[in-house]
CSV table of C-alpha atoms (C1' of nucleotides) in Angstrom, one decimal:
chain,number,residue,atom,x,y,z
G,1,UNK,CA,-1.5,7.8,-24.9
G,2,UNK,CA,-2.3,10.7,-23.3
G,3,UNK,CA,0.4,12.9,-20.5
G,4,UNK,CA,-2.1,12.9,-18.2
G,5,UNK,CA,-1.3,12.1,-14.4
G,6,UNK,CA,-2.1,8.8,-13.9
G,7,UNK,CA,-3.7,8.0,-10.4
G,8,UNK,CA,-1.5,5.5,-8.3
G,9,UNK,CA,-4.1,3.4,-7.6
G,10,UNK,CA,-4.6,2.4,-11.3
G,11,UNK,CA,-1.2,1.4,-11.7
G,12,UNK,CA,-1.9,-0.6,-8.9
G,13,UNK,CA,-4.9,-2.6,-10.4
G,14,UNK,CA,-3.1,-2.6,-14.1
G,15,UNK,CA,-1.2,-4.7,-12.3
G,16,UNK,CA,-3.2,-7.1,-10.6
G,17,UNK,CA,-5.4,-7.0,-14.6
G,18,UNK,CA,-2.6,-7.7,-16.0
G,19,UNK,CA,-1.8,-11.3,-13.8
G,20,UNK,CA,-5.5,-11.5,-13.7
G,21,UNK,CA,-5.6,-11.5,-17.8
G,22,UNK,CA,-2.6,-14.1,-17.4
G,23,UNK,CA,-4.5,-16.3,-15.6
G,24,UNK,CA,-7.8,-16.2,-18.4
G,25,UNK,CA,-5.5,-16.4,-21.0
G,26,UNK,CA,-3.7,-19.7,-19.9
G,27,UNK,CA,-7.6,-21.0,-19.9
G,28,UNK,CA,-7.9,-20.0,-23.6
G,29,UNK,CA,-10.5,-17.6,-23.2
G,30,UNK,CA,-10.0,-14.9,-26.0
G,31,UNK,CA,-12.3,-12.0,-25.0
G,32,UNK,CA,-13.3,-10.3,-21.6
G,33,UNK,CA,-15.7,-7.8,-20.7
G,34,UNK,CA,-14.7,-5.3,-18.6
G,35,UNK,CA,-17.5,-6.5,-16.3
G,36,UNK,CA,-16.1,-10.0,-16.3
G,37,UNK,CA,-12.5,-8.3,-15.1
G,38,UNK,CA,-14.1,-6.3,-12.1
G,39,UNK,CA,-15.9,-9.4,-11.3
G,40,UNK,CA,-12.5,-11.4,-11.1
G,41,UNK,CA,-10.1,-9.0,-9.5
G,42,UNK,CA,-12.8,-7.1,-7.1
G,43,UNK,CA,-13.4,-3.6,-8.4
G,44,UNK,CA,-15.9,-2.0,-10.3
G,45,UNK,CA,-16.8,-2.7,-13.8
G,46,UNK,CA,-16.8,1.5,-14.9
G,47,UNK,CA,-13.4,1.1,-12.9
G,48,UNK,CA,-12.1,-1.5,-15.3
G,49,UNK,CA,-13.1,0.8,-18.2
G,50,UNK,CA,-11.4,4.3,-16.8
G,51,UNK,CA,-8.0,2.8,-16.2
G,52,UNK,CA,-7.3,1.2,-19.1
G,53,UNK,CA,-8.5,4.5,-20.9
G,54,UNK,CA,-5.8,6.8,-19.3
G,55,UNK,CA,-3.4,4.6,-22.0
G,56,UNK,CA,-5.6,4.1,-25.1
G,57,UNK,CA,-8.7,2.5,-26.3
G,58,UNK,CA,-8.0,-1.4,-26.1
G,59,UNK,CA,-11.6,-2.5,-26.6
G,60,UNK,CA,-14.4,-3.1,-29.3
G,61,UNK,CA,-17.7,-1.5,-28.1
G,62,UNK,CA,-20.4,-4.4,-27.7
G,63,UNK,CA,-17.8,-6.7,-27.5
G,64,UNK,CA,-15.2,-6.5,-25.1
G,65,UNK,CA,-11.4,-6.8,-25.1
G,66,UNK,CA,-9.4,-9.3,-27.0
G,67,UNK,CA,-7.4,-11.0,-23.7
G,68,UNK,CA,-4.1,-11.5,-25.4
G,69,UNK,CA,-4.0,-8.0,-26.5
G,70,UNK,CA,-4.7,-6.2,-23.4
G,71,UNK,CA,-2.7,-8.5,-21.7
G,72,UNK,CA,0.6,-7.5,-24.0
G,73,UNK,CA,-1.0,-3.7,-24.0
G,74,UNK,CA,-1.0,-4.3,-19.6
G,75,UNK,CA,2.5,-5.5,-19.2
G,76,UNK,CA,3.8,-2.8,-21.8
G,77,UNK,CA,2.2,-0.4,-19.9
G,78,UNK,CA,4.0,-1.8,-17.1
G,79,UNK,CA,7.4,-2.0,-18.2
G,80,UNK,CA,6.9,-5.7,-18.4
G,81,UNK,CA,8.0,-6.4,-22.2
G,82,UNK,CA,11.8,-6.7,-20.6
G,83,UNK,CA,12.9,-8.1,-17.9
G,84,UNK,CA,14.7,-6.1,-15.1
G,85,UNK,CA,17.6,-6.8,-13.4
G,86,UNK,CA,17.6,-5.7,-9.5
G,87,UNK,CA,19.5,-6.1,-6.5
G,88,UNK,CA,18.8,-6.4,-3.1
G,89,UNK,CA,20.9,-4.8,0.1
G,90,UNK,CA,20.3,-6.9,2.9
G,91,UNK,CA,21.2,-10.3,3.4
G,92,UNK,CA,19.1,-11.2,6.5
G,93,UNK,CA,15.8,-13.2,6.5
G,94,UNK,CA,13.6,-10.8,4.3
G,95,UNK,CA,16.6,-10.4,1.6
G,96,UNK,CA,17.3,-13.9,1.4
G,97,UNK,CA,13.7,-14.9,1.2
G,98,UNK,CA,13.5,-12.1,-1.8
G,99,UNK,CA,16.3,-13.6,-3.2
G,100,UNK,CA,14.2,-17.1,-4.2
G,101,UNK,CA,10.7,-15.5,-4.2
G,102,UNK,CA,9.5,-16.9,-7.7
G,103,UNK,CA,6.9,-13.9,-7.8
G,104,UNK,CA,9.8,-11.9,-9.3
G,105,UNK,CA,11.2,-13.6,-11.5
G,106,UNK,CA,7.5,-14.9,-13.2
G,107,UNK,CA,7.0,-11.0,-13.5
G,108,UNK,CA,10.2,-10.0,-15.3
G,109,UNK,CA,12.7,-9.3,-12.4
G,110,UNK,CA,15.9,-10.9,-11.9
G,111,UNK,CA,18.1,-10.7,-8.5
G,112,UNK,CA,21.4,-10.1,-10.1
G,113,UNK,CA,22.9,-9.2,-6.6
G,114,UNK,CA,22.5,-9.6,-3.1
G,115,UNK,CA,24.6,-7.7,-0.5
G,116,UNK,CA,25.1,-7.0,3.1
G,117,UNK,CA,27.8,-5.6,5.4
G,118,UNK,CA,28.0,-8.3,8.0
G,119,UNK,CA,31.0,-10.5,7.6
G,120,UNK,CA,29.1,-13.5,8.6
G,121,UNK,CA,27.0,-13.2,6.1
G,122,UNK,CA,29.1,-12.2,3.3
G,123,UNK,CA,30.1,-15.5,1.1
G,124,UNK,CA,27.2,-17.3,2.2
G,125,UNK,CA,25.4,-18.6,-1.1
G,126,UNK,CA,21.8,-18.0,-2.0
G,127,UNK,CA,20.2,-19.4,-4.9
G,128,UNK,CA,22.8,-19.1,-7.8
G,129,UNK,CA,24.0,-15.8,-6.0
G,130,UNK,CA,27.2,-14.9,-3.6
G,131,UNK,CA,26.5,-12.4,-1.0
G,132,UNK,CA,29.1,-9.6,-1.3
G,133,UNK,CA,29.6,-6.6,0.6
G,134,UNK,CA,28.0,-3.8,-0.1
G,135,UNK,CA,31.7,-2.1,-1.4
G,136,UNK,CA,30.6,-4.2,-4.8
G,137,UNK,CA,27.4,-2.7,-5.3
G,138,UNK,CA,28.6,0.3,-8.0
G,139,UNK,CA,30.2,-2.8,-10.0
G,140,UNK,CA,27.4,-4.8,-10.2
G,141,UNK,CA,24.5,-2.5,-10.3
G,142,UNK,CA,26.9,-0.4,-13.7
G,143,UNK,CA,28.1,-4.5,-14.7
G,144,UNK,CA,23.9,-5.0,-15.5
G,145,UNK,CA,22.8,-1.8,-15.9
G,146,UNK,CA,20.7,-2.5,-13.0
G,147,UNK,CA,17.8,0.5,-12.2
G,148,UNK,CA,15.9,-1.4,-9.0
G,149,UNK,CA,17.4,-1.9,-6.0
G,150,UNK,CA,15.4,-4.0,-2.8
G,151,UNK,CA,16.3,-2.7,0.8
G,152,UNK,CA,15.8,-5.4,3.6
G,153,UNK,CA,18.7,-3.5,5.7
G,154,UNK,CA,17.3,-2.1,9.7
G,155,UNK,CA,16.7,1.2,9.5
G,156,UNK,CA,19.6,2.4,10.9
G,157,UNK,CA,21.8,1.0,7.8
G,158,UNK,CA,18.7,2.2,5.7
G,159,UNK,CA,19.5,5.6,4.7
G,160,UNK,CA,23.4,4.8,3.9
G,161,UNK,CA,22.4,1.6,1.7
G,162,UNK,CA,20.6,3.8,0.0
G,163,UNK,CA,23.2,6.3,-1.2
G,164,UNK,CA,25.4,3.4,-2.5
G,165,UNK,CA,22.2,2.2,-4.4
G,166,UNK,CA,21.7,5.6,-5.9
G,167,UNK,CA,25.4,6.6,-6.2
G,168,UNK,CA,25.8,3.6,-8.4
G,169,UNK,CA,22.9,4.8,-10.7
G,170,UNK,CA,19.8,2.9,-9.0
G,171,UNK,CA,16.8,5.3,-9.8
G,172,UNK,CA,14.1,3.2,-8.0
G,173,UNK,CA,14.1,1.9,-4.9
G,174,UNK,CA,11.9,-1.1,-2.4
G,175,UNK,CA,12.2,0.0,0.6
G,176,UNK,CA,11.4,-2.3,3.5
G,177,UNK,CA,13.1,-0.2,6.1
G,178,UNK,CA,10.6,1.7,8.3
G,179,UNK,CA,12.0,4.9,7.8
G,180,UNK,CA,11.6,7.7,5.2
G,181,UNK,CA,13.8,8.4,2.8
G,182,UNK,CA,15.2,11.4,1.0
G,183,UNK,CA,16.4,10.8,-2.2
G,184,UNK,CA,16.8,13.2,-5.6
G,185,UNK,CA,13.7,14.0,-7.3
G,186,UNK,CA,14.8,11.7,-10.1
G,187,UNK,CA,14.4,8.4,-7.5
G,188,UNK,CA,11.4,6.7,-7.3
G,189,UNK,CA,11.1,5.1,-3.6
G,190,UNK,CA,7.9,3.0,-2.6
G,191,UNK,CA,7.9,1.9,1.0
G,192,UNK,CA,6.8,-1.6,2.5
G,193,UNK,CA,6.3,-1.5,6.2
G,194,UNK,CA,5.2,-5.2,7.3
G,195,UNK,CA,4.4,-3.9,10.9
G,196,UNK,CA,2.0,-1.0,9.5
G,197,UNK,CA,-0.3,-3.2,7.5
G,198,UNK,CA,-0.5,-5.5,10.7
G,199,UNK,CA,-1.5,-2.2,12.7
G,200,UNK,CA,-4.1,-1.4,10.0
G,201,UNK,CA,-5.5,-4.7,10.7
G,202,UNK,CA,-5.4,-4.8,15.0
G,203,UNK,CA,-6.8,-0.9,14.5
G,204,UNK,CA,-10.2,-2.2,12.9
G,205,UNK,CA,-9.9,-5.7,14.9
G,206,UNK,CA,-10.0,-3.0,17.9
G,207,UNK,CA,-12.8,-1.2,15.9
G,208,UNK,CA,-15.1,-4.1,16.0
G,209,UNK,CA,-14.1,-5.2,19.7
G,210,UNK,CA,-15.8,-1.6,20.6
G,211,UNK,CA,-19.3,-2.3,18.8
Y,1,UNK,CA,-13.2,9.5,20.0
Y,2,UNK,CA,-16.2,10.5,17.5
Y,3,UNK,CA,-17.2,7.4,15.3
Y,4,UNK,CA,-16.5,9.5,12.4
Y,5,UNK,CA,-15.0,7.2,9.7
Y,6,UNK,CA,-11.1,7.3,9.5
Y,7,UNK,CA,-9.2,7.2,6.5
Y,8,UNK,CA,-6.9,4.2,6.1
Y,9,UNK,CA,-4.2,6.7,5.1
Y,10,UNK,CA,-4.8,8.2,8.2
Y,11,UNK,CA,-4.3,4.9,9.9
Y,12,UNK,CA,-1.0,4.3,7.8
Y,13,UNK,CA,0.7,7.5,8.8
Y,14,UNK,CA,-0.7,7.6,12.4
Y,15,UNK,CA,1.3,4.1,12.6
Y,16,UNK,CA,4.2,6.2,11.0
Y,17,UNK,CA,4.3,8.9,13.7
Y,18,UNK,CA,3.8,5.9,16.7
Y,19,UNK,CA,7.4,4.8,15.3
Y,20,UNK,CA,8.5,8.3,15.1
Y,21,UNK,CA,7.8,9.6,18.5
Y,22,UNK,CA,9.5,6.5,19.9
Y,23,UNK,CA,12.8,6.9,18.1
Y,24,UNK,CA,12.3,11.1,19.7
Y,25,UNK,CA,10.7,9.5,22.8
Y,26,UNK,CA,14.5,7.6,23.6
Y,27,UNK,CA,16.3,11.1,22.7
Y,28,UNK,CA,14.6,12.4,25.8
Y,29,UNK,CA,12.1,15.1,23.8
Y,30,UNK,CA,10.0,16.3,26.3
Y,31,UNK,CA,7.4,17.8,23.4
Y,32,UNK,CA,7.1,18.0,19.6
Y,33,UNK,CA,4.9,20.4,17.5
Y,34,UNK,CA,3.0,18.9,14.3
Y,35,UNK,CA,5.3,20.9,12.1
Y,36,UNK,CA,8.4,19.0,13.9
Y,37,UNK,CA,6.5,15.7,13.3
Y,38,UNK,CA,5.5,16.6,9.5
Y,39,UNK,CA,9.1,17.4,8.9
Y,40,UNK,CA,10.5,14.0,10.5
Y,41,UNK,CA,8.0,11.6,8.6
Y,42,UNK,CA,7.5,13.3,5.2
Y,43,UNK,CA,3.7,15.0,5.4
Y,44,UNK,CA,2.5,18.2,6.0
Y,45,UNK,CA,2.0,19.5,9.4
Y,46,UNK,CA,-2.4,20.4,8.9
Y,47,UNK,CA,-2.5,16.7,7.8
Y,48,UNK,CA,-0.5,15.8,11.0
Y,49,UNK,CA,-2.8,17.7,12.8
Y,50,UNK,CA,-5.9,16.6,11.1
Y,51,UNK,CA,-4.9,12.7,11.3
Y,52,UNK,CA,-4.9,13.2,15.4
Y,53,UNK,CA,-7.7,15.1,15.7
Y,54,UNK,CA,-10.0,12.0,14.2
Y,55,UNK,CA,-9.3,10.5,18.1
Y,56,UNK,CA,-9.0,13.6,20.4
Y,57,UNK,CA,-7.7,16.5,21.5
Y,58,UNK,CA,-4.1,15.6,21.9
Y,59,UNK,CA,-2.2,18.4,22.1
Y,60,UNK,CA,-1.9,22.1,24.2
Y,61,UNK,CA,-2.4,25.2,21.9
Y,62,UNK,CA,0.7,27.3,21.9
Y,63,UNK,CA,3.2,24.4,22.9
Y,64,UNK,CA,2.6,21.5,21.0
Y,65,UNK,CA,2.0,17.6,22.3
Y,66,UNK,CA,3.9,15.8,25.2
Y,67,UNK,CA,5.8,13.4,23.1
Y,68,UNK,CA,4.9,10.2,25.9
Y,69,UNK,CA,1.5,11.1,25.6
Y,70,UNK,CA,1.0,11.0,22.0
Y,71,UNK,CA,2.7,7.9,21.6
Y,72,UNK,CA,0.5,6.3,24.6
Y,73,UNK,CA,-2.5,7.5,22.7
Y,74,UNK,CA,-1.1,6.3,19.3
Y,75,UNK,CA,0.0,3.0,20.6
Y,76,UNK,CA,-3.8,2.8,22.5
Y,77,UNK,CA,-5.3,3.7,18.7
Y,78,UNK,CA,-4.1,1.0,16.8
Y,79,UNK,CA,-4.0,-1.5,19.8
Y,80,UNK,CA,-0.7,-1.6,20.5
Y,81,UNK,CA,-1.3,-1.5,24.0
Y,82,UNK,CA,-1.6,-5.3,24.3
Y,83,UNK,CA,0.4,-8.0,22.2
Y,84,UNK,CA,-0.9,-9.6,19.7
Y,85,UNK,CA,-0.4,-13.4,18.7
Y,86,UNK,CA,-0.4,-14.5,15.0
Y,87,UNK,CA,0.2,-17.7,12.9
Y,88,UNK,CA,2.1,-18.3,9.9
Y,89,UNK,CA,0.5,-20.3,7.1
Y,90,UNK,CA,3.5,-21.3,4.3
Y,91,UNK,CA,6.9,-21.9,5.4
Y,92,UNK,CA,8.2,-21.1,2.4
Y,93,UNK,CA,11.3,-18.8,2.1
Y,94,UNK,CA,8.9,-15.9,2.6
Y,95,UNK,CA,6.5,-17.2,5.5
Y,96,UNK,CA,10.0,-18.3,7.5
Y,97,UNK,CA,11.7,-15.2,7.3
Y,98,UNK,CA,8.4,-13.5,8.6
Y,99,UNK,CA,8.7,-15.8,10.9
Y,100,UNK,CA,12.0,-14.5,12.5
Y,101,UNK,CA,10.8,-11.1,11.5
Y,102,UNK,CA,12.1,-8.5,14.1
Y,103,UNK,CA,10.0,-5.6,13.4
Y,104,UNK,CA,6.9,-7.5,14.6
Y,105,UNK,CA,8.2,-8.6,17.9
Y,106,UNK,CA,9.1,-5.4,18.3
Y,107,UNK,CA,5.8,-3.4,17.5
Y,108,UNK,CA,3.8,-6.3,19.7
Y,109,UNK,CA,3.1,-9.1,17.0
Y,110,UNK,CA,4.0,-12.6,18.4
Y,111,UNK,CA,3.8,-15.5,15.9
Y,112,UNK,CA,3.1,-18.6,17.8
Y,113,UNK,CA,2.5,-20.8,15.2
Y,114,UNK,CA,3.7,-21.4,11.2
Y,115,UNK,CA,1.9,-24.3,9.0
Y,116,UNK,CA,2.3,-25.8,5.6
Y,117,UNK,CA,1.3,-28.9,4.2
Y,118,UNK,CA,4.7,-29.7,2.5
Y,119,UNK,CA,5.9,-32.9,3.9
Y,120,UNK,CA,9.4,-32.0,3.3
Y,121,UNK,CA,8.5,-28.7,5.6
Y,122,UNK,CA,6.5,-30.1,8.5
Y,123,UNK,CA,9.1,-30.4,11.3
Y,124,UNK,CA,11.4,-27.9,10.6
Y,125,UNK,CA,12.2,-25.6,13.2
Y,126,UNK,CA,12.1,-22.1,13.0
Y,127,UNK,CA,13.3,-20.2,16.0
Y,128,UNK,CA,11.5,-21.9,18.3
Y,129,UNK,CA,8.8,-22.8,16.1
Y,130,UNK,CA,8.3,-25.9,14.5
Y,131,UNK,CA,6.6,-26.3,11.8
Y,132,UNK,CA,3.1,-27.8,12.0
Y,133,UNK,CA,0.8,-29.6,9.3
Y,134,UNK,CA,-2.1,-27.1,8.4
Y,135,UNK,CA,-4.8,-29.3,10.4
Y,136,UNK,CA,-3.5,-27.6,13.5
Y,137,UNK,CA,-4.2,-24.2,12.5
Y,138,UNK,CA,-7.4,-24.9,14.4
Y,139,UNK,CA,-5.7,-26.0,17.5
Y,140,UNK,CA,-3.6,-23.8,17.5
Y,141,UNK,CA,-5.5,-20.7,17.2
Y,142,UNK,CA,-8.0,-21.8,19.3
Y,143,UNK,CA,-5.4,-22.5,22.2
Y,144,UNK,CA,-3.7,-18.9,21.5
Y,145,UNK,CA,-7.0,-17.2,20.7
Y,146,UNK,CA,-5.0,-15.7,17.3
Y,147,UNK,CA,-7.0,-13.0,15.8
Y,148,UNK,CA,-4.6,-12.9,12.8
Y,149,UNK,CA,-2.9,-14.5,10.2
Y,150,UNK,CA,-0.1,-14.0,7.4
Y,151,UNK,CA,-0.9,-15.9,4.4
Y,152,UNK,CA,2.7,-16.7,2.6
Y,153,UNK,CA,1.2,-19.3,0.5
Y,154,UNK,CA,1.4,-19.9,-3.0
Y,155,UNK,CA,-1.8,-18.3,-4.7
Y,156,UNK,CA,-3.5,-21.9,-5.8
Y,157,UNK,CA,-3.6,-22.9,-2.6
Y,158,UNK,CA,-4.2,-19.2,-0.8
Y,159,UNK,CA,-8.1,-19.8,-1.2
Y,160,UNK,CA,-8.1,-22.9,1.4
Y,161,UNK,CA,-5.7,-21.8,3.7
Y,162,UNK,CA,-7.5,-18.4,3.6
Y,163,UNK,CA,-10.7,-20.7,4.5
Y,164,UNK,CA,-8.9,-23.0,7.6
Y,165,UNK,CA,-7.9,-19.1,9.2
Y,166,UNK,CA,-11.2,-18.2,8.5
Y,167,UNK,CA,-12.7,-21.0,10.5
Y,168,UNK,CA,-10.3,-21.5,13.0
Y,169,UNK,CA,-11.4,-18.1,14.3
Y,170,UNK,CA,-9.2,-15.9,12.4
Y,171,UNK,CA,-10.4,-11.9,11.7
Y,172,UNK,CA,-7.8,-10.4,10.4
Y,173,UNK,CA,-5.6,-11.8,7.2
Y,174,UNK,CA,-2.4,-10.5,5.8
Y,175,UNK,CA,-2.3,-11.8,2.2
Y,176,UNK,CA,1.2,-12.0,0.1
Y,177,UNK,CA,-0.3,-14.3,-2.1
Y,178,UNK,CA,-1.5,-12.6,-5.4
Y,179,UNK,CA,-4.9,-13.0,-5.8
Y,180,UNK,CA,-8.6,-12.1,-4.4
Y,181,UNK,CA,-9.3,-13.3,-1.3
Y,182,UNK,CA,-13.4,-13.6,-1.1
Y,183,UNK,CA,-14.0,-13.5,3.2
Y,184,UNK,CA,-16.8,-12.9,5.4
Y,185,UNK,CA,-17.8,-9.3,6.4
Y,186,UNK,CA,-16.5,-9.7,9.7
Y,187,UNK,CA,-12.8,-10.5,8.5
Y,188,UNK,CA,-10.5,-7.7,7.3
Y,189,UNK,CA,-7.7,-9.2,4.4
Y,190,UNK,CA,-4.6,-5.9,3.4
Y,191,UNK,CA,-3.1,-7.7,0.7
Y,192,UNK,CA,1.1,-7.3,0.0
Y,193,UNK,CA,1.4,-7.3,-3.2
Y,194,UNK,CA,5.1,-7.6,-3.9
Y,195,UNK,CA,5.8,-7.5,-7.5
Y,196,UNK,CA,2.9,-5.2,-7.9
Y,197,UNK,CA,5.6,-2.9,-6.0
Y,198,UNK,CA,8.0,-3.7,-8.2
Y,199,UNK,CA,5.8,-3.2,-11.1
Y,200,UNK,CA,4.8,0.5,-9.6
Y,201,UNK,CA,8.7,1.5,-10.2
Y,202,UNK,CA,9.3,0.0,-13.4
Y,203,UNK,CA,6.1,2.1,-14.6
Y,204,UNK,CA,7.8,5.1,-12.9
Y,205,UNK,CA,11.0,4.3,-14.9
Y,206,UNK,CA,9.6,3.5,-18.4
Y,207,UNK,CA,7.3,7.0,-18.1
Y,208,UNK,CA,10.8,9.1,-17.5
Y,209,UNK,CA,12.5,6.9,-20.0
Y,210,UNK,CA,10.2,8.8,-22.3
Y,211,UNK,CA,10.5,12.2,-21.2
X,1,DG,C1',-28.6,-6.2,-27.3
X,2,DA,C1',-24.2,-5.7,-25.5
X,3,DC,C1',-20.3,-3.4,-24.2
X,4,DT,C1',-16.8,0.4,-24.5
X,5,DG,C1',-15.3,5.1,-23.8
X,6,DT,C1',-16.1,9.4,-21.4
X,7,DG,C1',-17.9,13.9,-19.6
X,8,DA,C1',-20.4,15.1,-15.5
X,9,DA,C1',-21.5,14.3,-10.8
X,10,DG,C1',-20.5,12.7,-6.5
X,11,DC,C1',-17.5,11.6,-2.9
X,12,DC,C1',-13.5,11.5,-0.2
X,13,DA,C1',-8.9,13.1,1.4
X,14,DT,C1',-5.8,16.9,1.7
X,15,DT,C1',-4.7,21.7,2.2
X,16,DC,C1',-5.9,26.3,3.6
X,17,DA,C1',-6.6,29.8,6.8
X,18,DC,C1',-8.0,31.4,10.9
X,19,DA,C1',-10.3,31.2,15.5
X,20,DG,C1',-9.1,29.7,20.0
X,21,DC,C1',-5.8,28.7,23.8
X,22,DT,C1',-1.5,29.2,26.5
H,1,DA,C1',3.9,35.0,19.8
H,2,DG,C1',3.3,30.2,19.0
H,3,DC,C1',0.8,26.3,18.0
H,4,DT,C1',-3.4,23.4,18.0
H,5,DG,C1',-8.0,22.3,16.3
H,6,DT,C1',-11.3,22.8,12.6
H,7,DG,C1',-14.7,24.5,9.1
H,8,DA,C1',-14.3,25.8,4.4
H,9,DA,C1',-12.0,25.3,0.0
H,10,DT,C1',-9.6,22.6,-3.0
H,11,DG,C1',-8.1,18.8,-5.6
H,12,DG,C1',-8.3,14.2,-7.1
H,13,DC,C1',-10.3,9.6,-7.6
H,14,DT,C1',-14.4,6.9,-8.3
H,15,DT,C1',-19.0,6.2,-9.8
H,16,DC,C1',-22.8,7.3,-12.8
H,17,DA,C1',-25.1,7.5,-16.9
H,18,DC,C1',-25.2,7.7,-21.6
H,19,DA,C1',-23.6,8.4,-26.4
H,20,DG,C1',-21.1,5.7,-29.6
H,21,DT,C1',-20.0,1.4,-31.9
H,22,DC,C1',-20.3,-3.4,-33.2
DNA sequence: GACTGTGAAGCCATTCACAGCT
DNA sequence: AGCTGTGAATGGCTTCACAGTC
């Protein structure tokens, strides 16, 4: 495996491979072409081929990859041979519904914690959990050893939910909370703004309305 | 506005500076420089310049831009000068919260419909919602003239819903569920991947774990 | 014959650097 | 003097095309 910088974008479609390969695998297919990949998950075959050679040389040449094996090799890549505890700060509609969104848990995370500042809301049980306030954070996120944490706070409670988070030793954040963030260099933030991929979509339904 | 084509990243950040110059918009700034705007959203102040010059000539040379007027002509790119209805297809945990989702209410996105075809779901309200069976997408859309739709479905059964949007009238789709959606060229899909997210940190992680 | 792995080419987005206004 | 708008340069990702292997 080569320290080369890996694109974004190709961790991006290791990922979708990598459910992709979970899905052929469950049909007891044993090998896969690369061409047979793009073909399922919508890229390009040579694609395919580059990504999975920024980590090592999974394949047999005229013959393909062995699906069990580059599925293992895609979710080790990934991080995805343990699972990973994670809280999330936010107890409103979007944290709650994260809270019981089987997605994460069929990919390896666990909600260990959910927590939110208003009083109403504190107490209030979802799934197995107990939403706490957001004092409790440092002992749960150093209780699990917990690395990820999930904001679904507004923005305004954004950039303070995210110092407890990273005081208590979270070094990766979700961030759903249109605002930036600045957090040390050793914090890895990825942003979801729901709004913004609506806007990319009414930008080219305006587009189209113009032609 | 030159027909030039516009990168999407373009289109994500120029959505980023629309939310910025309203938050400096309500703290009475008269005008902002590119520089001022680079600093408050994270980017660099050519690309600030360069994303706003794909649609005009915005700004005065020496001064800067009148913060009203950029965010008028922001707002007007991404068609944010009109509201915007949108359904709902899955009322799981997900689809409902989206359902009482602020941030879309407040950026012009009204949902004014949310389906499933879980018996145990149809009839629920949600806001003021209720929850219809997914035969009246059509109706529905139809009546409202919906342009979009949020798939929060589970990915076996993404495919058909993705197909009653389709031809209810639907152009625009924003998937959650993780797979492919195959549409016609005349309908735009931006796909939220959720765990991929996840998976994008824990990638992150396990490479500095090494280090 | 089929398919992978990969250097080279091509393409697209970002950054630079400066001319053009105010 | 200050800041925008933009052609040119850079850097990075994707596609191409083919050598290498089974």
């Amino acid at each position: 495996m080569k320290a080369l910088k890996i694109p974004e974008a190709t961790i991006v479609r290791l990922s979708v491979y990598s459910r992709f390969l979970e899905q052929v695998d469950k049909k007891g297919i044993v090998t896969i072409s690369s061409g047979e990949i793009a073909e399922g998950v919508g890229v390009s075959p040579a694609q395919v081929r580059k990504d999975l050679a920024y980590f090592g040389e999974f394949g047999t040449r005229g013959v393909g990859y062995n699906v069990k094996d580059l599925l293992r090799h895609t979710l080790k890549i990934l991080g995805l041979n343990a699972r990973w505890p994670a809280v999330v700060v936010g107890a409103g509609n979007l944290g709650s519904a994260l809270v019981s969104y089987r997605g994460f848990r069929e990919r390896g995370f666990d909600i260990v914690g959910v927590f939110d500042n208003d009083l109403t809301k504190i107490g209030k049980r979802l799934m197995e959990l107990e939403v706490m306030a957001t004092e409790k954070i440092e002992q749960i996120v150093k209780q699990h050893n917990v690395k990820i944490g999930i904001l679904t706070v507004p923005a305004s409670s954004a950039k303070d939910a995210a110092n407890l988070l990273i005081n208590a030793g979270v070094k990766a954040i979700l961030n759903f909370a249109p605002i930036v963030l600045s957090v040390p260099a050793d914090v890895e933030v990825r942003d979801i703004d729901l709004s913004t991929r609506l806007e990319i979509l009414t930008f080219h339904l305006c587009l189209k309305e113009m032609m």
